[in-house]
């Protein structure tokens, strides 16, 4: 049960196994639903983008922050577009060639943003719009969608174990492909910042 994977009468070892199994099932299901061409297209858009805007709230925003942290380490700038409620300002500051990603398990947040005209405005400004979601609802203003199976309730659950395992796996796959597109340069860039970080921390 992805909503309540543990129970009060099971052992700690059984609980660990349940969480491990849930995580593996989430990753396997997301991988089975993914199309390599879609991941490649998203990675190529990010690779050449001057800026990546990430639209997400709640736990999906936390996963998005982890993705932004990966990208900045290979020199790709990201903005959590909804940080401090500035999603409209970030939308209207967007420039052609930027990538706007909407991350929402249920898809409800993407619908809310659409009602406010955010993806429409971004698309009109020449941005590539991308969604990561389990929703099957068609979003006409989203150019590319990475979907994974919906197995978790939107509410009434222990935690977002399943959805965030899927989302983080998808982010990691995108990051791996972005890295691969400029492999040697990314190794050099990462080694450079790692070396400076070591000197700061006295390692």
mmCIF file of C-alpha atoms in Angstrom, residues 2-199:
data_model
loop_
_atom_site.group_PDB
_atom_site.id
_atom_site.type_symbol
_atom_site.label_atom_id
_atom_site.label_comp_id
_atom_site.label_asym_id
_atom_site.label_seq_id
_atom_site.Cartn_x
_atom_site.Cartn_y
_atom_site.Cartn_z
ATOM 1 C CA UNK A 2 1.866 3.145 -1.161
ATOM 2 C CA UNK A 3 -0.288 5.320 1.099
ATOM 3 C CA UNK A 4 0.305 3.336 4.307
ATOM 4 C CA UNK A 5 3.250 1.011 3.660
ATOM 5 C CA UNK A 6 3.877 0.177 7.319
ATOM 6 C CA UNK A 7 1.623 -1.094 10.101
ATOM 7 C CA UNK A 8 1.851 -0.978 13.909
ATOM 8 C CA UNK A 9 2.074 -4.755 14.294
ATOM 9 C CA UNK A 10 5.053 -5.365 12.026
ATOM 10 C CA UNK A 11 8.703 -5.476 13.038
ATOM 11 C CA UNK A 12 11.209 -2.730 12.307
ATOM 12 C CA UNK A 13 12.930 -5.044 9.807
ATOM 13 C CA UNK A 14 9.600 -5.593 8.021
ATOM 14 C CA UNK A 15 9.008 -1.832 7.891
ATOM 15 C CA UNK A 16 12.438 -1.315 6.334
ATOM 16 C CA UNK A 17 11.670 -3.974 3.738
ATOM 17 C CA UNK A 18 8.315 -2.377 2.931
ATOM 18 C CA UNK A 19 9.869 1.060 2.352
ATOM 19 C CA UNK A 20 12.636 -0.496 0.255
ATOM 20 C CA UNK A 21 10.089 -2.432 -1.824
ATOM 21 C CA UNK A 22 7.886 0.635 -2.274
ATOM 22 C CA UNK A 23 10.850 2.699 -3.472
ATOM 23 C CA UNK A 24 11.929 -0.028 -5.897
ATOM 24 C CA UNK A 25 8.395 -0.461 -7.249
ATOM 25 C CA UNK A 26 8.103 3.312 -7.712
ATOM 26 C CA UNK A 27 11.371 3.474 -9.655
ATOM 27 C CA UNK A 28 10.575 0.381 -11.740
ATOM 28 C CA UNK A 29 7.105 1.706 -12.584
ATOM 29 C CA UNK A 30 8.405 5.140 -13.514
ATOM 30 C CA UNK A 31 11.131 3.595 -15.674
ATOM 31 C CA UNK A 32 8.637 1.367 -17.478
ATOM 32 C CA UNK A 33 6.444 4.389 -18.249
ATOM 33 C CA UNK A 34 9.313 6.566 -19.470
ATOM 34 C CA UNK A 35 10.254 7.015 -23.111
ATOM 35 C CA UNK A 36 13.984 7.536 -23.690
ATOM 36 C CA UNK A 37 13.246 9.979 -26.519
ATOM 37 C CA UNK A 38 11.185 12.157 -24.156
ATOM 38 C CA UNK A 39 13.977 12.251 -21.569
ATOM 39 C CA UNK A 40 16.478 13.080 -24.307
ATOM 40 C CA UNK A 41 14.293 15.923 -25.613
ATOM 41 C CA UNK A 42 13.902 17.418 -22.135
ATOM 42 C CA UNK A 43 17.630 17.079 -21.439
ATOM 43 C CA UNK A 44 18.549 18.779 -24.715
ATOM 44 C CA UNK A 45 16.205 21.678 -23.964
ATOM 45 C CA UNK A 46 17.750 22.102 -20.502
ATOM 46 C CA UNK A 47 21.288 21.713 -21.860
ATOM 47 C CA UNK A 48 20.937 24.749 -24.118
ATOM 48 C CA UNK A 49 18.652 26.828 -21.870
ATOM 49 C CA UNK A 50 20.020 30.038 -20.308
ATOM 50 C CA UNK A 51 17.721 29.425 -17.320
ATOM 51 C CA UNK A 52 15.441 26.684 -15.981
ATOM 52 C CA UNK A 53 12.272 27.717 -14.116
ATOM 53 C CA UNK A 54 10.812 25.119 -11.753
ATOM 54 C CA UNK A 55 7.118 25.464 -10.859
ATOM 55 C CA UNK A 56 6.134 23.254 -7.915
ATOM 56 C CA UNK A 57 4.744 23.442 -4.396
ATOM 57 C CA UNK A 58 4.983 21.330 -1.239
ATOM 58 C CA UNK A 59 6.998 18.120 -1.405
ATOM 59 C CA UNK A 60 7.423 18.463 -5.179
ATOM 60 C CA UNK A 61 9.103 21.813 -4.606
ATOM 61 C CA UNK A 62 11.578 20.134 -2.239
ATOM 62 C CA UNK A 63 12.374 17.543 -4.941
ATOM 63 C CA UNK A 64 12.713 20.387 -7.452
ATOM 64 C CA UNK A 65 15.204 22.137 -5.175
ATOM 65 C CA UNK A 66 17.309 18.960 -5.154
ATOM 66 C CA UNK A 67 17.217 18.931 -8.980
ATOM 67 C CA UNK A 68 18.227 22.602 -9.122
ATOM 68 C CA UNK A 69 21.119 21.777 -6.799
ATOM 69 C CA UNK A 70 22.337 19.120 -9.235
ATOM 70 C CA UNK A 71 22.124 21.390 -12.269
ATOM 71 C CA UNK A 72 23.908 24.366 -10.726
ATOM 72 C CA UNK A 73 26.909 22.118 -10.132
ATOM 73 C CA UNK A 74 27.367 21.760 -13.889
ATOM 74 C CA UNK A 75 26.753 25.441 -14.551
ATOM 75 C CA UNK A 76 23.036 25.389 -15.411
ATOM 76 C CA UNK A 77 21.115 28.099 -13.608
ATOM 77 C CA UNK A 78 17.754 27.230 -12.032
ATOM 78 C CA UNK A 79 15.102 29.280 -10.282
ATOM 79 C CA UNK A 80 12.386 27.885 -8.013
ATOM 80 C CA UNK A 81 9.769 30.051 -9.690
ATOM 81 C CA UNK A 82 7.255 29.899 -6.830
ATOM 82 C CA UNK A 83 9.721 30.753 -4.087
ATOM 83 C CA UNK A 84 8.313 33.599 -1.963
ATOM 84 C CA UNK A 85 5.164 33.533 -4.130
ATOM 85 C CA UNK A 86 6.912 35.191 -7.084
ATOM 86 C CA UNK A 87 5.624 32.841 -9.787
ATOM 87 C CA UNK A 88 3.940 35.655 -11.753
ATOM 88 C CA UNK A 89 7.052 37.865 -11.623
ATOM 89 C CA UNK A 90 9.271 34.981 -12.747
ATOM 90 C CA UNK A 91 6.817 34.191 -15.520
ATOM 91 C CA UNK A 92 6.876 37.744 -16.866
ATOM 92 C CA UNK A 93 10.667 37.930 -16.590
ATOM 93 C CA UNK A 94 11.089 34.815 -18.753
ATOM 94 C CA UNK A 95 13.084 35.018 -21.975
ATOM 95 C CA UNK A 96 13.111 32.970 -25.200
ATOM 96 C CA UNK A 97 14.987 29.692 -24.921
ATOM 97 C CA UNK A 98 14.382 29.238 -21.207
ATOM 98 C CA UNK A 99 12.804 26.034 -19.906
ATOM 99 C CA UNK A 100 9.799 26.063 -17.566
ATOM 100 C CA UNK A 101 9.082 22.802 -15.751
ATOM 101 C CA UNK A 102 5.816 22.116 -13.911
ATOM 102 C CA UNK A 103 6.047 19.346 -11.328
ATOM 103 C CA UNK A 104 2.793 18.025 -9.863
ATOM 104 C CA UNK A 105 1.879 14.438 -8.978
ATOM 105 C CA UNK A 106 -1.886 14.945 -9.285
ATOM 106 C CA UNK A 107 -1.634 17.570 -12.010
ATOM 107 C CA UNK A 108 -3.898 19.886 -9.994
ATOM 108 C CA UNK A 109 -1.146 22.470 -9.598
ATOM 109 C CA UNK A 110 -0.559 22.524 -13.345
ATOM 110 C CA UNK A 111 -4.290 23.138 -13.825
ATOM 111 C CA UNK A 112 -4.165 25.976 -11.272
ATOM 112 C CA UNK A 113 -1.202 27.570 -13.043
ATOM 113 C CA UNK A 114 -3.035 27.220 -16.363
ATOM 114 C CA UNK A 115 -6.088 29.013 -14.944
ATOM 115 C CA UNK A 116 -3.748 31.877 -14.000
ATOM 116 C CA UNK A 117 -2.312 31.897 -17.520
ATOM 117 C CA UNK A 118 1.243 30.996 -16.472
ATOM 118 C CA UNK A 119 2.169 28.276 -19.018
ATOM 119 C CA UNK A 120 0.387 30.220 -21.746
ATOM 120 C CA UNK A 121 2.471 33.324 -20.994
ATOM 121 C CA UNK A 122 5.683 31.319 -20.806
ATOM 122 C CA UNK A 123 4.993 29.630 -24.123
ATOM 123 C CA UNK A 124 4.203 32.980 -25.763
ATOM 124 C CA UNK A 125 7.583 34.250 -24.520
ATOM 125 C CA UNK A 126 9.401 31.458 -26.324
ATOM 126 C CA UNK A 127 9.967 29.130 -23.363
ATOM 127 C CA UNK A 128 9.863 25.356 -23.607
ATOM 128 C CA UNK A 129 7.162 24.110 -21.223
ATOM 129 C CA UNK A 130 7.580 20.689 -19.620
ATOM 130 C CA UNK A 131 5.507 18.745 -17.070
ATOM 131 C CA UNK A 132 6.373 15.875 -14.751
ATOM 132 C CA UNK A 133 3.149 14.340 -13.479
ATOM 133 C CA UNK A 134 1.046 11.219 -12.956
ATOM 134 C CA UNK A 135 -2.014 12.988 -14.343
ATOM 135 C CA UNK A 136 -3.412 11.896 -17.696
ATOM 136 C CA UNK A 137 -5.277 15.191 -18.208
ATOM 137 C CA UNK A 138 -4.202 16.854 -21.445
ATOM 138 C CA UNK A 139 -2.552 20.227 -20.889
ATOM 139 C CA UNK A 140 -2.524 22.077 -24.238
ATOM 140 C CA UNK A 141 0.075 24.635 -23.106
ATOM 141 C CA UNK A 142 2.610 22.002 -22.077
ATOM 142 C CA UNK A 143 4.931 21.052 -24.930
ATOM 143 C CA UNK A 144 6.461 17.947 -23.339
ATOM 144 C CA UNK A 145 5.134 15.693 -20.571
ATOM 145 C CA UNK A 146 6.947 12.980 -18.610
ATOM 146 C CA UNK A 147 4.271 10.795 -17.012
ATOM 147 C CA UNK A 148 4.545 8.072 -14.392
ATOM 148 C CA UNK A 149 1.847 5.749 -12.954
ATOM 149 C CA UNK A 150 -0.621 7.143 -10.409
ATOM 150 C CA UNK A 151 -0.578 4.803 -7.402
ATOM 151 C CA UNK A 152 -0.715 7.201 -4.468
ATOM 152 C CA UNK A 153 -3.742 9.087 -3.156
ATOM 153 C CA UNK A 154 -3.633 12.863 -3.374
ATOM 154 C CA UNK A 155 -4.589 13.021 0.309
ATOM 155 C CA UNK A 156 -5.123 10.588 3.234
ATOM 156 C CA UNK A 157 -1.672 9.010 3.221
ATOM 157 C CA UNK A 158 1.297 8.558 5.499
ATOM 158 C CA UNK A 159 3.669 10.521 3.251
ATOM 159 C CA UNK A 160 4.493 11.183 -0.388
ATOM 160 C CA UNK A 161 6.949 8.270 -0.501
ATOM 161 C CA UNK A 162 5.779 6.936 -3.853
ATOM 162 C CA UNK A 163 5.283 10.148 -5.823
ATOM 163 C CA UNK A 164 8.534 11.755 -4.732
ATOM 164 C CA UNK A 165 10.517 8.561 -5.379
ATOM 165 C CA UNK A 166 9.172 8.686 -8.953
ATOM 166 C CA UNK A 167 9.796 12.400 -9.385
ATOM 167 C CA UNK A 168 13.346 12.236 -8.017
ATOM 168 C CA UNK A 169 14.117 9.244 -10.217
ATOM 169 C CA UNK A 170 12.881 11.149 -13.285
ATOM 170 C CA UNK A 171 14.930 14.200 -12.282
ATOM 171 C CA UNK A 172 18.006 12.006 -11.826
ATOM 172 C CA UNK A 173 17.499 10.467 -15.276
ATOM 173 C CA UNK A 174 17.191 13.930 -16.844
ATOM 174 C CA UNK A 175 20.310 15.100 -15.023
ATOM 175 C CA UNK A 176 22.276 12.032 -16.152
ATOM 176 C CA UNK A 177 21.300 12.732 -19.761
ATOM 177 C CA UNK A 178 22.163 16.434 -19.474
ATOM 178 C CA UNK A 179 25.555 15.416 -18.071
ATOM 179 C CA UNK A 180 26.081 12.903 -20.885
ATOM 180 C CA UNK A 181 25.427 15.557 -23.560
ATOM 181 C CA UNK A 182 28.568 17.435 -22.496
ATOM 182 C CA UNK A 183 30.373 14.723 -20.569
ATOM 183 C CA UNK A 184 33.991 15.930 -20.551
ATOM 184 C CA UNK A 185 33.096 19.578 -19.933
ATOM 185 C CA UNK A 186 30.820 18.595 -17.049
ATOM 186 C CA UNK A 187 33.565 16.486 -15.450
ATOM 187 C CA UNK A 188 35.943 19.442 -15.712
ATOM 188 C CA UNK A 189 33.354 21.866 -14.304
ATOM 189 C CA UNK A 190 32.436 19.567 -11.407
ATOM 190 C CA UNK A 191 36.080 18.857 -10.570
ATOM 191 C CA UNK A 192 36.777 22.591 -10.565
ATOM 192 C CA UNK A 193 34.027 23.481 -8.101
ATOM 193 C CA UNK A 194 34.764 20.382 -5.974
ATOM 194 C CA UNK A 195 38.390 21.471 -5.686
ATOM 195 C CA UNK A 196 37.402 24.950 -4.546
ATOM 196 C CA UNK A 197 34.843 23.520 -2.125
ATOM 197 C CA UNK A 198 37.526 21.320 -0.562
ATOM 198 C CA UNK A 199 39.765 24.326 -0.005
#
